[in-house]
GROMACS .gro file of C-alpha atoms in nm:
model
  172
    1UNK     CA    1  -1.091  -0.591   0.693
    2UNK     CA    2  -0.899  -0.290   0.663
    3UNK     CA    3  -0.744  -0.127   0.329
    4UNK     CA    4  -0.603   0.194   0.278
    5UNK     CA    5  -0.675   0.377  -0.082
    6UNK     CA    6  -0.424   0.613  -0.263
    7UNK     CA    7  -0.480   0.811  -0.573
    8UNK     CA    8  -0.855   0.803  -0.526
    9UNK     CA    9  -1.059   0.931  -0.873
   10UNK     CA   10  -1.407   0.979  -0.779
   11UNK     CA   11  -1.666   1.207  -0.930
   12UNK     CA   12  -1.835   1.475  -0.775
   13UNK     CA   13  -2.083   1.764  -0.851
   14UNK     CA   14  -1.972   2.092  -0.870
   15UNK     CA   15  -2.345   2.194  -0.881
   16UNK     CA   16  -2.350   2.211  -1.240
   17UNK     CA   17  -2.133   1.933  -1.402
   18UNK     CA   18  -2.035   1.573  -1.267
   19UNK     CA   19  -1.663   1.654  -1.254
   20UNK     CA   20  -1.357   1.327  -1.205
   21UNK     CA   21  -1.112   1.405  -0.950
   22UNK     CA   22  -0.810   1.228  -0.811
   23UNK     CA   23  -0.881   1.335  -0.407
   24UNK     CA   24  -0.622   1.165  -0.252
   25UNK     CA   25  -0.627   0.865   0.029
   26UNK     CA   26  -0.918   0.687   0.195
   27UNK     CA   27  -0.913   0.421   0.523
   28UNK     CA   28  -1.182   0.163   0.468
   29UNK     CA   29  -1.187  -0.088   0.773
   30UNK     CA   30  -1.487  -0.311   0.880
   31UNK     CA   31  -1.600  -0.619   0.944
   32UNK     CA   32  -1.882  -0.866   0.777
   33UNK     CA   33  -2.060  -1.180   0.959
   34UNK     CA   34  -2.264  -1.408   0.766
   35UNK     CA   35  -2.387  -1.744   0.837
   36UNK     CA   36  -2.699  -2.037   0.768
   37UNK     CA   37  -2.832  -2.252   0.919
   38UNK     CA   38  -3.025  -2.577   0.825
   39UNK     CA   39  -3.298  -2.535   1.081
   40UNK     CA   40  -3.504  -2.837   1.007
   41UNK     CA   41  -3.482  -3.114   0.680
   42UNK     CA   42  -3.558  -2.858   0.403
   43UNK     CA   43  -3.564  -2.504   0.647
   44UNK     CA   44  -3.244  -2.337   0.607
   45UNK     CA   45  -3.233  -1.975   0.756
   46UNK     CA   46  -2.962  -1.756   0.710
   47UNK     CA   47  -2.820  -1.380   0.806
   48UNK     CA   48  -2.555  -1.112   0.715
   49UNK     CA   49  -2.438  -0.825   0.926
   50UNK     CA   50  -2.206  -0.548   0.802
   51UNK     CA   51  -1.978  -0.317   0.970
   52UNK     CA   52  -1.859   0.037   0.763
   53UNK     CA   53  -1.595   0.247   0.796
   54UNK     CA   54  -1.524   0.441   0.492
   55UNK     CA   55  -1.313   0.806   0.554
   56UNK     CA   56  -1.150   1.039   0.308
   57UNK     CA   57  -0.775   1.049   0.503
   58UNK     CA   58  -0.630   1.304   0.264
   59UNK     CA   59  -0.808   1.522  -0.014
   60UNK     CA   60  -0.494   1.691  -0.170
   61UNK     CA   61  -0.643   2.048  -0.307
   62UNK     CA   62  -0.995   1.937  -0.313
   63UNK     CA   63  -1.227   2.198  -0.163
   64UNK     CA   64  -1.547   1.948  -0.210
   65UNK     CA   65  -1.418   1.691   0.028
   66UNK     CA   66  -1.371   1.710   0.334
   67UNK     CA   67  -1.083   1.490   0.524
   68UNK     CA   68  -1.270   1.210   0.773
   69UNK     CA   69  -1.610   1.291   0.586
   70UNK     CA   70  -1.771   0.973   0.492
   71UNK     CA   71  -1.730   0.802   0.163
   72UNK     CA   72  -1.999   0.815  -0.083
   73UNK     CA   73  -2.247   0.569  -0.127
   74UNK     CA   74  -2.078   0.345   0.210
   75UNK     CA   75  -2.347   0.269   0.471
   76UNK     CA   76  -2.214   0.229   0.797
   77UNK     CA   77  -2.432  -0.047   0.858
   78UNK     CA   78  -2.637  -0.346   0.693
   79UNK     CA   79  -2.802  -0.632   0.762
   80UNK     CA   80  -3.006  -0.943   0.546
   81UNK     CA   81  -3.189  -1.188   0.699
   82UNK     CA   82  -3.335  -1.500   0.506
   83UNK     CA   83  -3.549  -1.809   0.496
   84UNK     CA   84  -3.595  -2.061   0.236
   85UNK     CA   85  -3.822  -2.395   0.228
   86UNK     CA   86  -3.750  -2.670   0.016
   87UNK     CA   87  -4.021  -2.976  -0.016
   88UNK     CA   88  -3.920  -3.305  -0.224
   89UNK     CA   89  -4.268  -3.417  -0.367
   90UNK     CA   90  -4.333  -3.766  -0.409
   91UNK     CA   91  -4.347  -3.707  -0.784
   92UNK     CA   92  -4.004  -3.635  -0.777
   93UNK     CA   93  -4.044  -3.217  -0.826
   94UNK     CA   94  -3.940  -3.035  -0.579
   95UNK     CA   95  -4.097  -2.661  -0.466
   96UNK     CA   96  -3.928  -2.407  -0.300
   97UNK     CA   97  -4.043  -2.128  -0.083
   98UNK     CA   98  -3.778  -1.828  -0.024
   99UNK     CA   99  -3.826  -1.494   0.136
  100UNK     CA  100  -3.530  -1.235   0.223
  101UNK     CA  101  -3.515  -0.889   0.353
  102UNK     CA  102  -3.181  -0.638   0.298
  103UNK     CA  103  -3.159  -0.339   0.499
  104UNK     CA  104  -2.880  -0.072   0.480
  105UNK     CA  105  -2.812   0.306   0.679
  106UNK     CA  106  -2.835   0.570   0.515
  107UNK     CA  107  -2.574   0.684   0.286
  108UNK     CA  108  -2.413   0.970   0.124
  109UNK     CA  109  -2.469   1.046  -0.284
  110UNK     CA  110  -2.177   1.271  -0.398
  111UNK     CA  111  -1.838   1.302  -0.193
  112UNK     CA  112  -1.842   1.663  -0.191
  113UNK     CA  113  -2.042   1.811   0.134
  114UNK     CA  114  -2.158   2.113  -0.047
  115UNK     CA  115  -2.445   1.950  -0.232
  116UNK     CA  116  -2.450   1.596  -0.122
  117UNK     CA  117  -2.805   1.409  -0.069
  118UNK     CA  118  -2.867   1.164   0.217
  119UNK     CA  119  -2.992   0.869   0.111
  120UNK     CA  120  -3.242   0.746   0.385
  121UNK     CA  121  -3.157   0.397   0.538
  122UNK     CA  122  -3.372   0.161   0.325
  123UNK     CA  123  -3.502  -0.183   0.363
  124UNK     CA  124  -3.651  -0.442   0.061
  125UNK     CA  125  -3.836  -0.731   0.116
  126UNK     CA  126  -3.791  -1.023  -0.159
  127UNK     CA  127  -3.993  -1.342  -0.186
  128UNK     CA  128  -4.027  -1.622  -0.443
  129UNK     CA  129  -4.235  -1.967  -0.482
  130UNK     CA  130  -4.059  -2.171  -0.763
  131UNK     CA  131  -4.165  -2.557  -0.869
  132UNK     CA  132  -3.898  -2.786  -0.994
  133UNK     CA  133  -4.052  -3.047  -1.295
  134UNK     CA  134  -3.907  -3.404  -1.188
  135UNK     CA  135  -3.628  -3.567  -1.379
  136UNK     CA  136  -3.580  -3.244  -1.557
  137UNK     CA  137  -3.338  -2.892  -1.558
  138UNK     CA  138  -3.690  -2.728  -1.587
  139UNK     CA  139  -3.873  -2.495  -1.329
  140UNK     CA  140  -4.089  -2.211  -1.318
  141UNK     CA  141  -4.073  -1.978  -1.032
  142UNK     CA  142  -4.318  -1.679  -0.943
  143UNK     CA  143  -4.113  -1.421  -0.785
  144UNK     CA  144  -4.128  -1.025  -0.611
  145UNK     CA  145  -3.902  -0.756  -0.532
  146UNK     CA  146  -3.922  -0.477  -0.317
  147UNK     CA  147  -4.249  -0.602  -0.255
  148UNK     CA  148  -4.292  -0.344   0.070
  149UNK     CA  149  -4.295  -0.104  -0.260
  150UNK     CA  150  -3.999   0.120  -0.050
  151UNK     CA  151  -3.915   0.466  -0.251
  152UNK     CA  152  -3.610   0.573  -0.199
  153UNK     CA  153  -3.330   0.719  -0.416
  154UNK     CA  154  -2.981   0.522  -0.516
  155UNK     CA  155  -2.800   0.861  -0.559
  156UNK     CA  156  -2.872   1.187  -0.554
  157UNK     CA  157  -3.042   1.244  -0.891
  158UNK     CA  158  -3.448   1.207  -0.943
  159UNK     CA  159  -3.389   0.964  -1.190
  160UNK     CA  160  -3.203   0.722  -0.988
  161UNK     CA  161  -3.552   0.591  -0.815
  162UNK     CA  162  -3.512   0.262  -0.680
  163UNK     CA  163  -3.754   0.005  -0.910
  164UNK     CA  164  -4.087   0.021  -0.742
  165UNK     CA  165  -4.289  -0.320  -0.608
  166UNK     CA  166  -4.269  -0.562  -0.889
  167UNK     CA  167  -4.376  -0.919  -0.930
  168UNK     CA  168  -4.298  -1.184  -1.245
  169UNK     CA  169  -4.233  -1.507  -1.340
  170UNK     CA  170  -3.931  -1.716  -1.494
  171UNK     CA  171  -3.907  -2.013  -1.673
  172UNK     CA  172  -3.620  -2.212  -1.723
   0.00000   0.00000   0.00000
């Protein structure tokens, strides 16, 4: 893909105050892959791989942001990988057995250079077991995320913490 931006708003942090700005024009080109595959009856692995370009072309009068400085929150790169189990019991249920892992570089919390945080690359692990009731919409699944427990931040901000290891259960 490749798309050109004009009139831009985006907010930024003039160290005090979130302030809205229009900036100007961006270039965001790049390029995603993704693809399964059904390895075996009921193993089906799959993949995702993403490509990131994402540069501030013009910034009018802005004296935050810098032209060709990368775009906020825009890894260049990223990646998922997954595997899922299905087995058909002779009951007629049906369990399922997924895990999947997302990883993405680091990235870039405010536009403007000045006070910007890096956001270190970060990977989360997933997994869930779920159990299908036969001859019914019903199933109950126990389930994890970020299960690694990674700590990282989704901006720049203390509060933004990403949700630490957590583990549950649904019904439905």
């Amino acid at each position: 893909f490749d798309n050109a931006y004009s009139d831009l708003q985006l907010t930024s942090n003039n160290g005090t105050v979130l302030v809205i700005q229009n900036i100007g024009e961006a270039k965001i080109r790049g390029i995603e892959v993704e693809g399964d595959i059904a390895v075996t009856r009921g193993l089906t692995v799959g993949g995702s791989f993403g490509y990131l370009d994402a540069r501030y072309t013009d910034v009018g009068n802005s004296t935050a942001v810098i032209v060709d400085s990368q775009m906020a929150g825009s890894p260049e790169y990223s990646y998922a990988v997954n595997a899922e189990y299905v087995v058909n019991l002779d009951n007629g249920g049906e369990l399922m057995f997924r895990a999947d892992y997302g990883w993405k570089s680091e990235i870039l919390s405010f536009a403007n250079w000045y006070n910007a945080v890096e956001v270190p690359a970060t990977g989360f692990l997933n997994a869930q077991a779920r159990y299908s009731f036969p001859n019914s919409n019903i199933s109950i699944a126990l389930q994890g995320r970020n299960i690694t427990d990674e700590r990282t931040y989704t901006t720049g901000f203390d509060s933004s913490v990403v949700r630490p290891g957590n583990y549950g259960y649904t019904m439905v």
